[in-house]
Every structure is written in structure tokens, then in C-alpha cells.
Coordinates of N, CA and C in Angstrom, one line a residue:
R18 N 4.1 -15.5 8.7 CA 3.4 -14.7 7.8 C 2.8 -13.4 8.5
V19 N 3.0 -12.4 7.7 CA 2.3 -11.1 8.2 C 1.1 -10.8 7.4
A20 N -0.2 -11.2 8.0 CA -1.3 -11.1 7.7 C -2.3 -10.8 8.9
S21 N -3.4 -10.8 8.3 CA -4.6 -10.6 9.3 C -5.8 -11.6 8.8
A22 N -6.4 -12.2 9.6 CA -7.6 -13.0 9.1 C -8.5 -12.4 8.1
D23 N -8.8 -11.1 8.2 CA -9.8 -10.4 7.3 C -9.0 -9.8 6.1
G24 N -7.7 -9.9 6.1 CA -7.0 -9.4 4.9 C -6.6 -7.9 4.8
R25 N -6.7 -7.2 6.1 CA -6.8 -5.8 6.1 C -5.2 -5.3 6.6
S26 N -4.3 -6.2 6.5 CA -3.0 -5.7 7.1 C -2.5 -4.9 5.9
T27 N -1.5 -4.2 6.1 CA -0.9 -3.2 5.0 C -0.2 -4.0 3.8
L28 N 0.6 -5.2 4.4 CA 1.2 -5.9 3.4 C 0.2 -6.8 2.4
Q29 N -0.8 -7.2 2.9 CA -2.0 -7.9 2.4 C -2.7 -6.8 1.3
K30 N -2.7 -5.6 1.7 CA -3.3 -4.6 0.7 C -2.7 -4.4 -0.4
L31 N -1.1 -4.1 -0.1 CA -0.4 -3.8 -1.0 C -0.1 -5.0 -2.0
R32 N -0.1 -6.2 -1.6 CA 0.1 -7.5 -2.5 C -0.9 -7.6 -3.3
K33 N -2.3 -7.4 -2.9 CA -3.5 -7.5 -3.5 C -3.4 -6.4 -4.8
L34 N -2.9 -5.0 -4.4 CA -2.9 -4.2 -5.4 C -1.8 -4.4 -6.4
A35 N -0.7 -5.2 -5.9 CA 0.2 -5.8 -7.0 C -0.5 -6.8 -7.8
E36 N -1.2 -7.8 -7.3 CA -2.0 -8.5 -8.0 C -3.0 -8.0 -9.0
E37 N -3.5 -7.0 -8.4 CA -4.5 -6.2 -9.5 C -3.7 -5.4 -10.5
A38 N -2.6 -5.3 -10.4 CA -1.8 -4.4 -11.2 C -1.0 -5.5 -12.5
G39 N -1.3 -6.8 -12.2 CA -0.8 -7.9 -13.1 C 0.4 -8.3 -12.6
R40 N 1.0 -8.0 -11.4 CA 2.2 -8.7 -10.9 C 1.9 -10.1 -10.3
T41 N 2.9 -10.8 -10.7 CA 3.1 -12.2 -10.1 C 4.4 -12.5 -9.5
I42 N 4.6 -13.5 -8.9 CA 5.9 -13.7 -8.4 C 6.7 -14.2 -9.5
Y43 N 6.0 -14.8 -10.7 CA 6.8 -15.2 -11.7 C 7.5 -14.1 -12.5
S44 N 6.4 -13.1 -12.7 CA 7.0 -11.8 -13.6 C 7.8 -10.9 -12.9
V45 N 8.0 -11.0 -11.5 CA 9.2 -10.2 -11.1 C 10.2 -10.9 -10.5
G46 N 10.6 -12.2 -11.0 CA 11.6 -12.6 -10.9 C 11.9 -13.6 -9.2
I47 N 10.5 -13.9 -8.6 CA 10.8 -14.4 -7.4 C 10.7 -16.0 -7.8
T48 N 11.8 -16.6 -7.4 CA 12.2 -18.0 -7.8 C 11.7 -19.0 -6.7
R49 N 11.7 -18.5 -5.6 CA 11.5 -19.5 -4.4 C 10.7 -18.9 -3.2
P50 N 10.2 -19.6 -2.5 CA 9.5 -19.1 -1.2 C 10.8 -18.4 -0.3
S51 N 10.3 -17.5 0.5 CA 11.3 -16.9 1.4 C 11.6 -17.7 2.5
S52 N 12.9 -18.1 2.9 CA 13.1 -18.9 4.2 C 13.6 -18.1 5.3
N53 N 13.7 -16.6 5.3 CA 14.1 -16.0 6.4 C 13.4 -14.3 6.1
I54 N 13.7 -13.6 7.3 CA 13.1 -12.3 7.0 C 13.8 -11.6 5.9
D55 N 15.2 -11.5 5.9 CA 15.7 -11.0 4.7 C 15.3 -11.3 3.3
E56 N 14.9 -12.5 3.0 CA 14.6 -13.1 1.7 C 13.1 -12.5 1.6
Y57 N 12.2 -12.5 2.7 CA 11.0 -12.1 2.9 C 10.8 -10.7 2.2
A58 N 11.7 -9.8 2.8 CA 11.9 -8.3 2.6 C 12.2 -8.1 1.2
E59 N 13.2 -8.9 0.7 CA 13.6 -8.9 -0.8 C 12.6 -9.2 -2.0
N60 N 12.0 -10.2 -1.3 CA 10.8 -10.8 -2.4 C 9.6 -9.9 -2.5
H61 N 9.3 -9.2 -1.2 CA 8.4 -8.2 -1.3 C 8.9 -6.9 -2.1
S62 N 10.0 -6.8 -1.8 CA 10.7 -5.6 -2.7 C 10.6 -5.6 -4.1
K63 N 10.7 -6.9 -4.6 CA 10.8 -7.2 -6.0 C 9.2 -6.9 -6.4
L64 N 8.2 -7.4 -5.6 CA 7.0 -7.5 -6.0 C 6.3 -5.9 -6.3
L65 N 6.7 -5.1 -5.2 CA 6.1 -3.9 -4.9 C 7.0 -2.7 -5.5
I66 N 8.2 -2.7 -5.9 CA 8.9 -1.9 -6.1 C 8.5 -1.1 -7.6
G67 N 8.2 0.1 -7.5 CA 7.7 1.0 -8.7 C 5.8 0.8 -8.8
L68 N 5.3 0.1 -7.8 CA 3.9 0.1 -8.0 C 3.2 1.4 -7.5
E69 N 2.6 2.0 -8.1 CA 2.2 3.3 -8.1 C 0.9 3.1 -7.2
V70 N 1.0 3.7 -6.0 CA -0.4 3.6 -5.4 C -1.0 5.0 -4.5
V71 N -2.2 5.1 -4.1 CA -2.4 6.2 -3.4 C -2.5 5.9 -2.0
F72 N -1.9 6.7 -1.0 CA -2.0 6.6 0.4 C -2.7 7.9 0.9
Y73 N -4.0 7.5 1.6 CA -4.6 8.6 2.3 C -4.6 8.8 3.7
R74 N -4.5 10.1 4.2 CA -4.2 10.2 5.6 C -4.9 11.0 6.3
E75 N -5.1 11.0 7.6 CA -5.8 12.0 8.6 C -5.1 11.9 9.8
P76 N -5.5 13.0 10.3 CA -4.8 13.4 11.8 C -4.9 12.2 12.8
D77 N -4.1 11.8 13.4 CA -4.2 10.7 14.2 C -5.6 11.0 15.4
K78 N -6.2 9.8 15.6 CA -7.2 10.2 16.5 C -6.9 10.1 18.1
D79 N -5.5 9.5 18.3 CA -5.1 9.3 19.7 C -4.7 10.8 20.0
G80 N -5.2 11.4 21.3 CA -4.9 12.7 21.7 C -3.4 13.3 21.7
E81 N -2.6 12.2 22.1 CA -1.2 12.8 22.1 C -0.6 12.9 20.8
F82 N -1.1 12.5 19.8 CA -0.6 12.4 18.4 C -1.5 13.3 17.4
T83 N -2.5 13.9 17.9 CA -3.6 14.5 16.9 C -2.9 15.5 16.0
H84 N -1.5 15.9 15.9 CA -1.1 16.9 15.2 C 0.0 16.0 14.2
R85 N -0.3 14.8 14.3 CA 0.5 14.0 13.1 C -0.6 13.4 12.3
L86 N -0.3 13.1 11.1 CA -1.1 12.5 10.2 C -0.6 10.8 10.0
R87 N -1.7 10.3 10.1 CA -1.6 8.6 10.0 C -2.2 8.0 8.8
V88 N -1.3 7.1 8.0 CA -2.0 6.6 6.9 C -3.3 5.7 7.2
R89 N -4.4 6.1 6.6 CA -5.8 5.5 6.9 C -6.1 4.3 5.9
G90 N -5.4 4.6 4.7 CA -5.7 3.5 3.6 C -4.7 3.7 2.4
I91 N -4.7 2.6 1.5 CA -4.3 2.5 0.7 C -4.9 2.2 -0.7
M92 N -4.8 3.1 -1.8 CA -6.0 2.6 -3.0 C -5.0 2.4 -4.2
P93 N -5.7 1.8 -5.2 CA -4.9 2.0 -6.4 C -4.8 3.4 -7.1
I94 N -3.7 3.3 -7.9 CA -3.5 4.6 -8.7 C -4.6 5.3 -9.7
D95 N -5.4 4.5 -10.1 CA -6.6 4.8 -10.6 C -7.5 5.7 -9.9
T96 N -7.2 5.7 -8.6 CA -8.1 6.5 -7.6 C -8.1 8.1 -8.1
V97 N -6.9 8.5 -8.6 CA -6.6 9.8 -8.9 C -7.5 10.4 -9.8
S98 N -8.1 9.5 -10.9 CA -9.2 9.6 -11.8 C -10.6 9.8 -11.2
K99 N -10.9 9.6 -10.1 CA -12.2 9.4 -9.3 C -12.2 10.5 -8.1
P100 N -12.4 11.9 -8.5 CA -12.4 12.8 -7.8 C -13.5 12.7 -6.6
K101 N -14.5 11.9 -6.5 CA -15.6 11.7 -5.5 C -15.2 10.7 -4.7
L102 N -14.0 10.0 -4.8 CA -13.5 8.9 -3.8 C -12.8 9.8 -2.7
L103 N -12.0 10.5 -3.0 CA -11.3 11.1 -1.9 C -11.6 12.8 -2.0
K104 N -13.0 13.1 -2.0 CA -13.4 14.4 -2.0 C -13.1 15.4 -0.6
K105 N -12.9 14.7 0.3 CA -12.6 15.5 1.6 C -11.2 15.6 2.0
Y106 N -10.4 15.1 0.9 CA -8.8 15.2 1.3 C -8.1 16.0 0.3
Q107 N -7.1 16.6 1.0 CA -6.3 17.6 0.0 C -5.5 16.6 -0.8
K108 N -5.4 16.5 -2.2 CA -4.6 16.0 -3.0 C -3.3 16.4 -3.1
A109 N -2.1 15.7 -2.5 CA -0.6 16.2 -2.6 C -0.3 16.4 -4.0
W110 N -0.9 15.8 -5.0 CA -0.4 15.9 -6.5 C -1.1 17.2 -7.1
E111 N -2.1 17.8 -6.3 CA -2.7 19.0 -6.7 C -2.1 20.4 -6.0
S112 N -1.5 20.2 -4.9 CA -0.9 21.2 -4.2 C 0.3 21.6 -4.6
A113 N 0.6 22.8 -4.2 CA 2.2 23.5 -4.9 C 2.7 24.1 -3.6

């Protein structure tokens, strides 16, 4: 399993957002548990494809990579209608 004890791994966050969006293994056509890495990836693809989310990024804190943006979090798509949540970030959907 790809998971952390505190539930903060990227896949755990994405699966939680899929669950909150009403997606279940049954609703996306997953018929059996994964038995290898290819099936694991395929099942996650079925669960997550088309799921709209907001990724927020910041400059990397590692001195060698401060010129690169790193994903700092993932939020549900309804975040776009809550302007205070990401007020210090530039919204890609608003920039031209």
C-alpha cells in the first residue's frame, strides 16, 4: 500500500477527494482488488480520471531548487469559490 499513518500521502488525499465527490470502487467499475502494480495504477486511474481538484504550489524551500514550484497541497474544486482560502496564491485560472 502507498499510505502514511497520518493519511497525508498524495494518493490518500486524492482518494479522499474522490470519495467526497461520491466516487466508489463500484461506481467506477473496479471489480476486484489490485494484485500487481499495473492493476493498482489502473484502478487508481479509474477512480481519479476526470476528478477536478486544485493543486497549490510554492517555491521549493530547498536552496538548490528555490527557482522551482513544488505542490504543497491538493484541495477540492469548490476551493475556487472560496477566495480567502488561497488569497496569497496567484490563481492560474485567473491569469492570462
